[in-house]
Coordinates of C-alpha atoms in Angstrom, one line a residue:
Chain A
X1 CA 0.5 13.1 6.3
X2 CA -0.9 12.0 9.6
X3 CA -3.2 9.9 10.9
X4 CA -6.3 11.8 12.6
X5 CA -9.6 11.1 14.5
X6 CA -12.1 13.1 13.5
X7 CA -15.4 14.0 14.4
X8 CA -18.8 14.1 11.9
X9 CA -19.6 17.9 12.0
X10 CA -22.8 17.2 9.2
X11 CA -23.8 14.3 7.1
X12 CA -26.5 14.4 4.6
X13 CA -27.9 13.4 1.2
X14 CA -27.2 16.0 -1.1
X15 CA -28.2 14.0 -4.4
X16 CA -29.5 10.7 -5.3
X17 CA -27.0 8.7 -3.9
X18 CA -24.8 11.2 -3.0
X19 CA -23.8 11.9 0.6
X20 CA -21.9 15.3 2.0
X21 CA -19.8 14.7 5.2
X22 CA -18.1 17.5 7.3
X23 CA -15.4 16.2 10.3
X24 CA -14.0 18.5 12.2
X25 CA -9.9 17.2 13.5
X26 CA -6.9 18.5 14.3
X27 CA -5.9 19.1 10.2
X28 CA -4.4 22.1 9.2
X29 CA -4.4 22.6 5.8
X30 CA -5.4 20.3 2.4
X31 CA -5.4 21.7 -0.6
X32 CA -8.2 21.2 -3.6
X33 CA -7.3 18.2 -5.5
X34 CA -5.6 16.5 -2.5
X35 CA -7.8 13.6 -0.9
X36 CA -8.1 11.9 2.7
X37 CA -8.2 8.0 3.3
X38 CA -11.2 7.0 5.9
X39 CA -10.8 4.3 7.7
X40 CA -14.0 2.0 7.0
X41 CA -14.0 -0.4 10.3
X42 CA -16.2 -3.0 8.4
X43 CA -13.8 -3.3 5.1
X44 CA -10.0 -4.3 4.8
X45 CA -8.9 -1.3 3.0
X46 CA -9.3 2.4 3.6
X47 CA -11.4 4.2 1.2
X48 CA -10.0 7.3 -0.7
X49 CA -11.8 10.4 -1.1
X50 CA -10.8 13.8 -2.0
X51 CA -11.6 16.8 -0.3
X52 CA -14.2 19.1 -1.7
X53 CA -13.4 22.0 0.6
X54 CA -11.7 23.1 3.9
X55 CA -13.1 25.6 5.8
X56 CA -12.6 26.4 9.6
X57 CA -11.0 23.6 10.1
X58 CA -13.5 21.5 8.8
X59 CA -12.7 19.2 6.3
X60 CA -16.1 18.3 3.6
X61 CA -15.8 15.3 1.5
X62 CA -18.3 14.0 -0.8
X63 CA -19.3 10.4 -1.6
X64 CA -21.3 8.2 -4.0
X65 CA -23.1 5.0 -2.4
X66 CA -20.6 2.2 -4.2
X67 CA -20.5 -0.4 -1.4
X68 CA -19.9 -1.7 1.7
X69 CA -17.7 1.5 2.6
X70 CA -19.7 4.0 1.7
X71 CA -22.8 2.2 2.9
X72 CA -20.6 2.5 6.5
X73 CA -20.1 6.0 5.9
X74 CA -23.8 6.7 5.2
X75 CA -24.8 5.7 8.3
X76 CA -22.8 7.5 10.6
X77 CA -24.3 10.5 12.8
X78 CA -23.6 13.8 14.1
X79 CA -20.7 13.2 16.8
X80 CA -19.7 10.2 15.3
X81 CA -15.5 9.6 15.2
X82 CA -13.7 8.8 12.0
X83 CA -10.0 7.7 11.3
X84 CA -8.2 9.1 8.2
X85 CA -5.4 10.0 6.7
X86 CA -4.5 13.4 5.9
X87 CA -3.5 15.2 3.6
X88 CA -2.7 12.9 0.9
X89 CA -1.3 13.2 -2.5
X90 CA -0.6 16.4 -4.4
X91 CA -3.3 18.5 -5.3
X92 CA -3.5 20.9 -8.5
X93 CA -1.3 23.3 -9.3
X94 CA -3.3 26.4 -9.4
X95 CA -2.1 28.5 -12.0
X96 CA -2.8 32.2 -12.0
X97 CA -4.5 31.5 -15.5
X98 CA -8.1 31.7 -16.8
X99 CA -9.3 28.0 -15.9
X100 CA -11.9 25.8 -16.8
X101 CA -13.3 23.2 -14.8
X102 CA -14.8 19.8 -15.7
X103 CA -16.4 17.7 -13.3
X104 CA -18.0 14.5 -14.1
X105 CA -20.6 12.5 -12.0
X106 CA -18.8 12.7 -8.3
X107 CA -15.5 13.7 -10.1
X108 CA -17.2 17.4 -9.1
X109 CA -16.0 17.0 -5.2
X110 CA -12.4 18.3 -5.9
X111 CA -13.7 20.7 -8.7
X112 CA -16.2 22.6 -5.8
X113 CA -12.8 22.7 -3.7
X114 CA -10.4 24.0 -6.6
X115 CA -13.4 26.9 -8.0
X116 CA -13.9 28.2 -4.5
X117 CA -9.8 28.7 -4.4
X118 CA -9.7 30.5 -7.5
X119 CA -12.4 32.4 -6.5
X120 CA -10.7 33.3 -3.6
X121 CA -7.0 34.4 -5.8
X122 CA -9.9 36.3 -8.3
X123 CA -8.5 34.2 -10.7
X124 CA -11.8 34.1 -13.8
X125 CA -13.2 30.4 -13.9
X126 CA -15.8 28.5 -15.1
X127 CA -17.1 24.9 -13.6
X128 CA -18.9 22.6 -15.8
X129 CA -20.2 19.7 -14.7
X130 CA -22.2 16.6 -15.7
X131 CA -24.4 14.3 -14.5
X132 CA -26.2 10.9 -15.5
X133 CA -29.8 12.3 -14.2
X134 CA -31.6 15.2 -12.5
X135 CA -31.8 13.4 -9.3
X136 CA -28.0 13.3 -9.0
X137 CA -27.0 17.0 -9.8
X138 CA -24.3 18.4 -7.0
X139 CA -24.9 22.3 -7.2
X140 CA -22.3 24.4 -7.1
X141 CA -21.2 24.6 -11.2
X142 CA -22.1 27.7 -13.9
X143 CA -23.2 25.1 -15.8
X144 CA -24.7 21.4 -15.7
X145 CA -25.0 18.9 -17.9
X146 CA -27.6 15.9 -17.9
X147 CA -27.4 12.6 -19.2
X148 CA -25.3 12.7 -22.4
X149 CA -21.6 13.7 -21.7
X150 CA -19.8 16.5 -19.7
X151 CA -17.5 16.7 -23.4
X152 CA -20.7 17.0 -25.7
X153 CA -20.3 20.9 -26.1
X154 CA -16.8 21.5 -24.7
X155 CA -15.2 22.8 -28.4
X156 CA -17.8 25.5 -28.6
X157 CA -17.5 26.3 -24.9
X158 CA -13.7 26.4 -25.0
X159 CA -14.2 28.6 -28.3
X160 CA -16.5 30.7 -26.3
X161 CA -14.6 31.2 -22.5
X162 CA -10.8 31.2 -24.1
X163 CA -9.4 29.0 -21.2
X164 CA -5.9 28.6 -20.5
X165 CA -6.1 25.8 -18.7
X166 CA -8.4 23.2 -18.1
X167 CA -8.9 21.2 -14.5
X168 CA -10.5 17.9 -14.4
X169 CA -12.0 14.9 -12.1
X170 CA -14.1 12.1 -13.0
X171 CA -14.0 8.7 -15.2
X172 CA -11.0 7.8 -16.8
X173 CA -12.7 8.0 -20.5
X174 CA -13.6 11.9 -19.6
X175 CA -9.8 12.7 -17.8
X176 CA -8.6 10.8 -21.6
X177 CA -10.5 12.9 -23.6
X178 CA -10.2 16.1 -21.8
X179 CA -6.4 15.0 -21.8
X180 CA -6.4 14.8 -25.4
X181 CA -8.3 17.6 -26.4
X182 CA -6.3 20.1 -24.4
X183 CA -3.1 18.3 -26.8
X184 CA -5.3 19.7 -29.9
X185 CA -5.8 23.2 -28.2
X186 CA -2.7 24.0 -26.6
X187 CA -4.2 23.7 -23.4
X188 CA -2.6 23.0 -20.3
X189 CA -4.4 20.1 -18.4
X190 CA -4.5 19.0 -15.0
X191 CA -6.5 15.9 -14.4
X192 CA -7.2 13.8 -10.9
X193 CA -7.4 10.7 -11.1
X194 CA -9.2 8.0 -9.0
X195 CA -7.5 4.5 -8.4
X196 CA -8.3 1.6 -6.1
X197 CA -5.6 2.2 -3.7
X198 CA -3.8 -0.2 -0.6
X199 CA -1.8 2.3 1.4
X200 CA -2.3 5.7 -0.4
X201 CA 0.9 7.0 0.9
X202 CA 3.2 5.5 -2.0
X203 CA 4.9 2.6 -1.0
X204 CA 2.9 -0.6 -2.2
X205 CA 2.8 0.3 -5.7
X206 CA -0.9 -1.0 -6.2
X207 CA -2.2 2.0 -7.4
X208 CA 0.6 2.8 -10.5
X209 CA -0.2 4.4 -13.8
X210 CA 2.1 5.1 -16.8
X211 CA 3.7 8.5 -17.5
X212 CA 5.4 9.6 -20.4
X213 CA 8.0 12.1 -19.1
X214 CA 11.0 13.4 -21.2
X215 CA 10.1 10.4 -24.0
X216 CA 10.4 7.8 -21.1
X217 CA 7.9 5.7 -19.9
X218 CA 7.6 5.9 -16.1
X219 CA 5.8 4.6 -13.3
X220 CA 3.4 6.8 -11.2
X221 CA 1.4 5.8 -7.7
X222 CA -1.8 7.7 -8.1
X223 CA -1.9 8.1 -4.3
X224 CA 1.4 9.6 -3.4
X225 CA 2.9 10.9 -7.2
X226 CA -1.0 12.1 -8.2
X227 CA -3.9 12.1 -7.9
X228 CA -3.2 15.5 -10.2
X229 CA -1.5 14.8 -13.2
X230 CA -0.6 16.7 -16.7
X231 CA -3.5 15.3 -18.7
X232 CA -0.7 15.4 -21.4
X233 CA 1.7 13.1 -19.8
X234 CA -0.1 10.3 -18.5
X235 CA -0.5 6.9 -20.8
X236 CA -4.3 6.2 -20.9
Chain B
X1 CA 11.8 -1.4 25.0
X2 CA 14.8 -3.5 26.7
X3 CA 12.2 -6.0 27.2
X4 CA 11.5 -6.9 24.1
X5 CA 15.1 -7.5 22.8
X6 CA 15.2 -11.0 21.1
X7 CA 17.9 -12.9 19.2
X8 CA 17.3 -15.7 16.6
X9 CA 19.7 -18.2 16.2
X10 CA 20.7 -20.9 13.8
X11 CA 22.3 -23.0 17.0
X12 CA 24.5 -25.4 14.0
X13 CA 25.8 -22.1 12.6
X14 CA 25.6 -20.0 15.5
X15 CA 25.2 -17.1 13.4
X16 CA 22.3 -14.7 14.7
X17 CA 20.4 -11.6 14.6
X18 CA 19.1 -9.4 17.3
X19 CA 16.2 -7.5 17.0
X20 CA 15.2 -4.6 19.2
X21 CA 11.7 -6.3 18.8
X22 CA 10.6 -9.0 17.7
X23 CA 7.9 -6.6 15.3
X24 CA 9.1 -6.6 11.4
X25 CA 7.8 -4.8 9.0
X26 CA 7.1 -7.5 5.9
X27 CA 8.3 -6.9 2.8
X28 CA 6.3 -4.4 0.2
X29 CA 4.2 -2.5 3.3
X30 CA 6.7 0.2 3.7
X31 CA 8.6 0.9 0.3
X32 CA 12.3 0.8 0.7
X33 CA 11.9 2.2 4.4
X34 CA 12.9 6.0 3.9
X35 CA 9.0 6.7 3.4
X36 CA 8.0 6.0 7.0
X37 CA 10.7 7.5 8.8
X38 CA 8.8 10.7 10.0
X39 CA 5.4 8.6 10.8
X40 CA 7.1 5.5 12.9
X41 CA 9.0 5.2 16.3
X42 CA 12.2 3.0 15.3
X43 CA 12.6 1.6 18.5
X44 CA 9.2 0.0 18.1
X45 CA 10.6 -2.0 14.9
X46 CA 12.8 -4.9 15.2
X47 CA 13.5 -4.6 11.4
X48 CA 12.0 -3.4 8.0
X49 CA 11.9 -5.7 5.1
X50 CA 12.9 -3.8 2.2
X51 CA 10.1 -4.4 -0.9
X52 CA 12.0 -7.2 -3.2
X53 CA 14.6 -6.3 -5.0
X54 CA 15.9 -7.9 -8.3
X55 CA 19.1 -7.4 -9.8
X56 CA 17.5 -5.5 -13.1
X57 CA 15.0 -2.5 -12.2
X58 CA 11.4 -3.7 -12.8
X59 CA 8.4 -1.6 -13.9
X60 CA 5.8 -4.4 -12.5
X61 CA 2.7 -5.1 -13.7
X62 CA -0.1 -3.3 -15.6
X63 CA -3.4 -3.4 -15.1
X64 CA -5.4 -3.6 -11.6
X65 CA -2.9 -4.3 -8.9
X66 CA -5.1 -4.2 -5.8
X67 CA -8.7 -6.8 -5.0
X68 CA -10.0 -6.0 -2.2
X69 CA -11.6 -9.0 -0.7
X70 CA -13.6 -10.0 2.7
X71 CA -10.9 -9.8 5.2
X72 CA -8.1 -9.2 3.2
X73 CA -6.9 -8.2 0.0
X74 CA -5.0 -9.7 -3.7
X75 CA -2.0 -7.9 -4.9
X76 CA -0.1 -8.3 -8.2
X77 CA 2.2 -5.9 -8.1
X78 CA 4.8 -7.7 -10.3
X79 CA 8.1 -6.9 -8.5
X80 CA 8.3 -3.4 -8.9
X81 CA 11.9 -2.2 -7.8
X82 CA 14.5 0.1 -8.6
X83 CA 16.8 -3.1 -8.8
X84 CA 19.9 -3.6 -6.5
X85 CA 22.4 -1.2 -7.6
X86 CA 20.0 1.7 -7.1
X87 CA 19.0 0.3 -4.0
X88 CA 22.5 -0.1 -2.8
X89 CA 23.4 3.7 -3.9
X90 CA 20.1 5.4 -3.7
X91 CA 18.0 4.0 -0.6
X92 CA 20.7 2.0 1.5
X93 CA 22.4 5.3 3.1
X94 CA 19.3 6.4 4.1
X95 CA 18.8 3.5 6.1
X96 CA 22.3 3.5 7.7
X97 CA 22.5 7.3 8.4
X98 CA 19.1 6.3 10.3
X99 CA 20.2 3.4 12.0
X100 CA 17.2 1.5 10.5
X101 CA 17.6 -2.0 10.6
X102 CA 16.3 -4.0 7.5
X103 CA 15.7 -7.4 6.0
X104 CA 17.0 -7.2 2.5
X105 CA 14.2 -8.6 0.9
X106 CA 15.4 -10.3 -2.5
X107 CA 14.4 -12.2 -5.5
X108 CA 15.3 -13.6 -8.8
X109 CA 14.4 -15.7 -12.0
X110 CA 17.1 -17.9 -12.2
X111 CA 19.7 -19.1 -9.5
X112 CA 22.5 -16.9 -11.1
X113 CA 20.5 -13.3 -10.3
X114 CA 20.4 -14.8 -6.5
X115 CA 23.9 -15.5 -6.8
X116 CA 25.0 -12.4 -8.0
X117 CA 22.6 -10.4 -5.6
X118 CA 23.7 -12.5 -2.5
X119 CA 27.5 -11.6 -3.9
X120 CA 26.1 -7.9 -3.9
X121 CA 24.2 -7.8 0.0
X122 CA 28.0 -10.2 1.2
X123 CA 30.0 -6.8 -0.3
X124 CA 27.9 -4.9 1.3
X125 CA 27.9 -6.2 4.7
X126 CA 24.1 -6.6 4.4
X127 CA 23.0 -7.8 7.6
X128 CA 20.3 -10.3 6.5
X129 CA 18.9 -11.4 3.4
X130 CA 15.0 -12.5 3.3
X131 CA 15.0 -14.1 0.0
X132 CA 11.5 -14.5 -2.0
X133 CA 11.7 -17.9 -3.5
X134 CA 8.0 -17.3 -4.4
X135 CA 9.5 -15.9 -7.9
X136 CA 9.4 -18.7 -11.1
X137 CA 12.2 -20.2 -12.3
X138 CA 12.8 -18.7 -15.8
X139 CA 15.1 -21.2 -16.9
X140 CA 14.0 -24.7 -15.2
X141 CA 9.9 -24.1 -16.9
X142 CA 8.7 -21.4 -14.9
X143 CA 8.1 -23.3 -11.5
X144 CA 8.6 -21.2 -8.4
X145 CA 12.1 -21.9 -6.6
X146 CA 9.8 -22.4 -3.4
X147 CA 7.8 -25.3 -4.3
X148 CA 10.2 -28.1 -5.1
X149 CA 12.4 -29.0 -2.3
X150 CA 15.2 -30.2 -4.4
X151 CA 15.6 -26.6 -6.4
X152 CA 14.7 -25.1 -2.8
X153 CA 17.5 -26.7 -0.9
X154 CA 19.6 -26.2 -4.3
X155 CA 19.2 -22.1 -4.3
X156 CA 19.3 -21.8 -0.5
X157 CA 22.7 -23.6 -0.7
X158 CA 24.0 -21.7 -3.5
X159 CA 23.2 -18.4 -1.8
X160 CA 25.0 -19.5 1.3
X161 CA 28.2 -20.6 0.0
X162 CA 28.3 -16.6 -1.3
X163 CA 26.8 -14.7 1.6
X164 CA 27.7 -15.1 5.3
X165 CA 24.9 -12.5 7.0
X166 CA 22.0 -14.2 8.2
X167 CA 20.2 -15.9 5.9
X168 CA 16.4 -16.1 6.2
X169 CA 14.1 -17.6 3.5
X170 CA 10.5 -16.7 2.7
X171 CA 8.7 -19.8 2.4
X172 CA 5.5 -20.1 0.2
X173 CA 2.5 -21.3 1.2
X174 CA 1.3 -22.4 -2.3
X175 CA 2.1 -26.2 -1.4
X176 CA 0.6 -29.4 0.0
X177 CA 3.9 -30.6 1.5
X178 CA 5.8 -27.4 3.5
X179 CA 7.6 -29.9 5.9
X180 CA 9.5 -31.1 3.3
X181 CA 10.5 -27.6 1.9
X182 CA 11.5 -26.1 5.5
X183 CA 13.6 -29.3 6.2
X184 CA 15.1 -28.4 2.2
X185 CA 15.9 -24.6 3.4
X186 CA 17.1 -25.7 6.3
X187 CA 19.4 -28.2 5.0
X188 CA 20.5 -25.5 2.2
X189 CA 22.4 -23.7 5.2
X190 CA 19.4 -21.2 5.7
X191 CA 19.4 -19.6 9.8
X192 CA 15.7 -18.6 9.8
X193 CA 12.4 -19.1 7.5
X194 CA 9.9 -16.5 7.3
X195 CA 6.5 -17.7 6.4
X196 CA 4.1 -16.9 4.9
X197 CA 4.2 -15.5 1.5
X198 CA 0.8 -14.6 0.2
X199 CA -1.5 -17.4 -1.0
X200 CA -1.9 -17.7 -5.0
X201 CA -5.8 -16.4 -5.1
X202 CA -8.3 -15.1 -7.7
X203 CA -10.8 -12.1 -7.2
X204 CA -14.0 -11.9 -9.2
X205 CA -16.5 -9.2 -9.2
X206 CA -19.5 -9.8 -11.3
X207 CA -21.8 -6.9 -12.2
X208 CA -25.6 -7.3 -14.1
X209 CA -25.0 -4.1 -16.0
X210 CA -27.6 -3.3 -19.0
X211 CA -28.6 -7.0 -19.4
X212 CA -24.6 -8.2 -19.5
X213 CA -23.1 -9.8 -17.0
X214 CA -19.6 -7.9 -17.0
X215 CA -16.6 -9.9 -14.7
X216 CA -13.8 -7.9 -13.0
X217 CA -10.8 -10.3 -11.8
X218 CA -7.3 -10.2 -10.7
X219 CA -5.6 -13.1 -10.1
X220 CA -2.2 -12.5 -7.7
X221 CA -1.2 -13.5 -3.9
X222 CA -4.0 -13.0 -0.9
X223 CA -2.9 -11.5 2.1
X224 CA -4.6 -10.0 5.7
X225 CA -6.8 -11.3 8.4
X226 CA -8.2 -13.7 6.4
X227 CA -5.2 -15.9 5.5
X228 CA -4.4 -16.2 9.7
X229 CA -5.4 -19.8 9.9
X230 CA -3.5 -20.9 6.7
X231 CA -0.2 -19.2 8.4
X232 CA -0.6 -20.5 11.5
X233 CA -1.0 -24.0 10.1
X234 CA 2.3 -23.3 7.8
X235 CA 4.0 -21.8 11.1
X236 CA 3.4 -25.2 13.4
X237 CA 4.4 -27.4 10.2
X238 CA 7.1 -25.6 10.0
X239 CA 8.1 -25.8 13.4
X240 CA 7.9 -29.5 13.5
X241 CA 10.0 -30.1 10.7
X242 CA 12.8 -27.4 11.6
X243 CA 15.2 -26.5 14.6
X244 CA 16.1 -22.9 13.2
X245 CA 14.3 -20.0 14.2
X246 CA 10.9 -18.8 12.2
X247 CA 9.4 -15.2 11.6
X248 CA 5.6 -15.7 11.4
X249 CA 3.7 -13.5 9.1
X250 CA 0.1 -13.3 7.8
X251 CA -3.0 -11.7 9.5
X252 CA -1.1 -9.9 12.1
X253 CA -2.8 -7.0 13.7
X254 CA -3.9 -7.4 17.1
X255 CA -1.9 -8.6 20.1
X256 CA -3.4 -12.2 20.4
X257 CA -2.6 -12.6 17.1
X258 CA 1.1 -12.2 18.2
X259 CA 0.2 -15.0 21.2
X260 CA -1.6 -17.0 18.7
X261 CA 1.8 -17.8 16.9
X262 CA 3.8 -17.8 19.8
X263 CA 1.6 -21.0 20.5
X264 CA 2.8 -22.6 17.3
X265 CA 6.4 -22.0 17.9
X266 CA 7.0 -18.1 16.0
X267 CA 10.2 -16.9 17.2
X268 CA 9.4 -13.0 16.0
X269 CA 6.7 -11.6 13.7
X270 CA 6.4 -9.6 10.7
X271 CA 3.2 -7.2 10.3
X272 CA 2.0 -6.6 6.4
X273 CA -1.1 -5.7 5.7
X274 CA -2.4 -4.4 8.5
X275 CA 0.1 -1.3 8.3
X276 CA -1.9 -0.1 5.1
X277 CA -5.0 0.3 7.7
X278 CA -3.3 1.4 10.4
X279 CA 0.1 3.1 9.7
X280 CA 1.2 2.5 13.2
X281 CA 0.1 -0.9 13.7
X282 CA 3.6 -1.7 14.3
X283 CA 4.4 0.8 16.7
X284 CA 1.2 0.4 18.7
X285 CA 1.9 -4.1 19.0
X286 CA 5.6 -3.4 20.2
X287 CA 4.5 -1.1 23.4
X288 CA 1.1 -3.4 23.5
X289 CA 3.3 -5.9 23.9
X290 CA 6.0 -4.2 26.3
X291 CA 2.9 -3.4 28.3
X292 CA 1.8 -6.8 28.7
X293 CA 5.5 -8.3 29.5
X294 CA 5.8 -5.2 32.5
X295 CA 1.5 -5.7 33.4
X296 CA 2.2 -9.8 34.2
X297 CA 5.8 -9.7 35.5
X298 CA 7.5 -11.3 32.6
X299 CA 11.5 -10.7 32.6
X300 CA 11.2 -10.0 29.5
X301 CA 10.0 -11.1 25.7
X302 CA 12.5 -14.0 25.7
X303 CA 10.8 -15.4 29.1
X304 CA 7.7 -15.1 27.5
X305 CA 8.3 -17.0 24.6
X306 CA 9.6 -19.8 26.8
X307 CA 6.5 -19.5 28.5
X308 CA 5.2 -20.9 25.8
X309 CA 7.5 -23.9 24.7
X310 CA 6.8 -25.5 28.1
X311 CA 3.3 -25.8 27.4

């Protein structure tokens, strides 16, 4: 981790919303599930998002309009410097393994990341992704979903593809189910979480979940421990 | 930073502590110290306060920890530690091998777990205690240790008859009558207050959602900018009710802060919140600081601080 000054490469509004921001810095690598923390002069805390690709050295992230921070964000320019923190967290652990992806509403930045990786290792994959309305699509999936849930058709599209693992960001309620369903297939899961977070490097304990490891109930920070977890392990 | 070398003393006592700076790192911003080692310069840091430590391992709160609010933020973290024999096995060589200096930062439910973890930091030549009296008192109803000068002076006595380090307690600000609780510390045998603690606050969040209103809210201890006032009231209070050196905490990010508290009487500082911004807040306010001293001729930090006692 590190803390860099970047500059804004691209910003734009690539759904209702929903704004795509490129920095270019000195970072080196970040891997797909792994998020930054951007300094947002205006609020207290830093804001967490993860990355949705790394290219060339530039880093993309993608954010929904929530607030005061990402109303900051939104109106920054071309040339503009950001502050962040980089890279944070753990990322998945790509498994050479027929995967399928599950994005839900903004939950799809990391997902865009994580397919264009396994693309990359030729590993098969499939990215489904769900969205309240049409207005707020993200391209980038095989296959979208509208209003209704991301989970509506996932038993007949799990029968269908045969995954072997299943990769997931978005809500709690869809990272819980997809957890839960992956315990009645015998799938491996690998969800990321999202947490409001203080430091994001691990050491004030504000953003602390409950694992089940070995039978034992432990505690987890989100930001240093996650934001990738077993879907099977965590205590929703 | 040679300049910035600073020694609080309890002058009755005449035990002390030197700091390289006068810049501490408050308890719960940097974990039990190892975390930061590769992201810090050391010789920027007078000290580190460890995050509390109880005698049993704690697994904190559940729920929403963090509120963020306008110029600041509530935590309720609940205490999470590994508990002091971890600590002492586990994290403490780490500090040693590193030469990091730290505040032991501890806290208890009863008098007896302060007892047996000031017994515990005395065994193990721990160099100074910060002790969180912000904690209720299990077996006396639940009321904090900090807020009743009586149980106050009570605990910080009982802590010094077993430990022989310096002693520094962490007042709380959670009280209408804080001259009378510094005068109880100080009278306990304490060498040095640190104040303040976080200030008992409530965050709401109300959202119209789908004709409902729906209300967020954590409840827990405010810290950041925002609480600077409130400290630096505490801080002169303190001062006028004390002779024993205070560390002033709460809002500290920019050198005037540091200058602001000086003016009250702050004999060294300890930076919280502001590190979770800025990772290097600390860093950056030592060599600010050093820079200043050198810029206007200053011998050194000591001279400075005098500076402002004759005002």
């Amino acid at each position: 981790m590190d803390n860099y000054k970047g500059t804004i490469k691209y910003i734009g509004e690539i759904a209702k919303d929903t704004y795509k921001m490129g920095i270019i810095s000195d970072l080196k690598q970040i891997k797909a599930g792994q998020f930054v923390s951007v300094l947002c002069p205006n609020k207290t805390l830093r804001r967490p998002f993860s990355a949705s690709g790394f290219e060339n050295g530039i880093l993309s992230i993608l954010f929904k309009l929530r607030g005061e921070g990402t109303e900051y964000l939104k109106n920054l320019k071309y040339g503009n410097n950001i502050d962040f923190l980089a890279p944070l967290g753990n990322g998945f652990d790509i498994k050479n393994k027929k995967s399928l992806l599950i994005g839900a509403g903004i939950g799809i930045a990391p997902m865009l990341f994580l397919k264009n990786e396994l693309n990359k290792r030729n590993i098969e994959n499939y990215l489904i992704s769900g969205f309240k309305e049409v207005g707020e699509i993200v391209k980038g999936s095989d296959e979208t979903i509208v209003g209704g849930s991301v989970l509506d058709n996932i038993e007949n599209l799990i029968e269908k593809f045969k995954p072997e693992i299943i990769y997931s960001c978005g809500p709690s309620i869809v990272l819980k189910l997809v957890s839960e369903l992956g315990i009645k297939k015998s799938i491996e899961t690998q969800v990321a979480l999202e947490r409001v977070m203080a430091c994001s490097i691990g050491v004030c304990r504000g953003c602390v979940i409950k694992l089940i490891k070995n039978n034992e109930l432990t505690n987890a920070s989100v930001c240093k421990d996650g934001p990738v977890f077993k879907g099977d392990e965590v205590v929703w | 930073m040679v300049k910035l070398e600073t020694t609080l003393k309890n002058e009755k006592t005449s035990n002390s502590l030197t700091l390289k700076t006068p810049i501490i790192g408050a308890s719960g911003t940097f974990g039990y110290n190892s975390e930061f080692v590769d992201f810090i310069d050391l010789n920027c840091f007078g000290a580190i306060a460890t995050k509390g430590i109880t005698l049993e391992k704690r697994p904190g709160n559940s729920g929403e920890r963090i509120f963020e609010v306008q110029g600041g933020m509530i935590n309720r973290i609940g205490l999470e530690n590994v508990g002091i024999e971890a600590f002492v096995k586990e994290k403490m060589p780490y500090l040693l091998e590193h030469n990091i200096d730290f505040l032991l930062n501890i806290a208890g439910s009863s008098i007896e777990d302060y007892e047996k973890l000031a017994q515990i930091a005395q065994e193990n030549n721990i160099k100074a205690l910060e002790v969180n009296v912000s904690c209720p008192n299990v077996k006396q109803g639940c009321l904090e240790f900090g807020l009743n000068p009586e149980s106050l002076f009570k605990l910080t006595q009982k802590i010094r008859q077993i430990y022989e380090g310096f002693l520094i307690v962490k007042l709380s600000p959670n009280t209408s009558d804080i001259k009378s609780l510094a005068t109880a510390t100080e009278q306990g045998g304490a060498d040095c207050i640190s104040a303040i603690n976080t200030i008992r606050a409530l965050g709401v969040k109300v959202d119209f959602i789908g004709n409902k209103f729906i209300k967020k809210s954590v409840q827990g201890g405010l810290s950041g900018s925002c609480i600077k006032p409130v400290a630096l009231y505490m801080v002169s209070e303190i001062k006028r009710a004390v002779k024993i050196p205070v560390i002033a905490m709460g809002g500290i990010s920019k050198l005037s802060d540091l200058f602001e508290f000086l003016s009250v009487g702050a004999d060294a500082f300890e930076i919280g919140t502001a590190n979770f911004i800025y990772p290097s807040i600390c860093t950056s306010l030592a060599r600010e600081l050093n820079e200043f001293i050198e810029k206007n001729n200053f011998k050194n930090f000591e001279e400075l601080k005098e500076q402002f006692k004759n005002e």
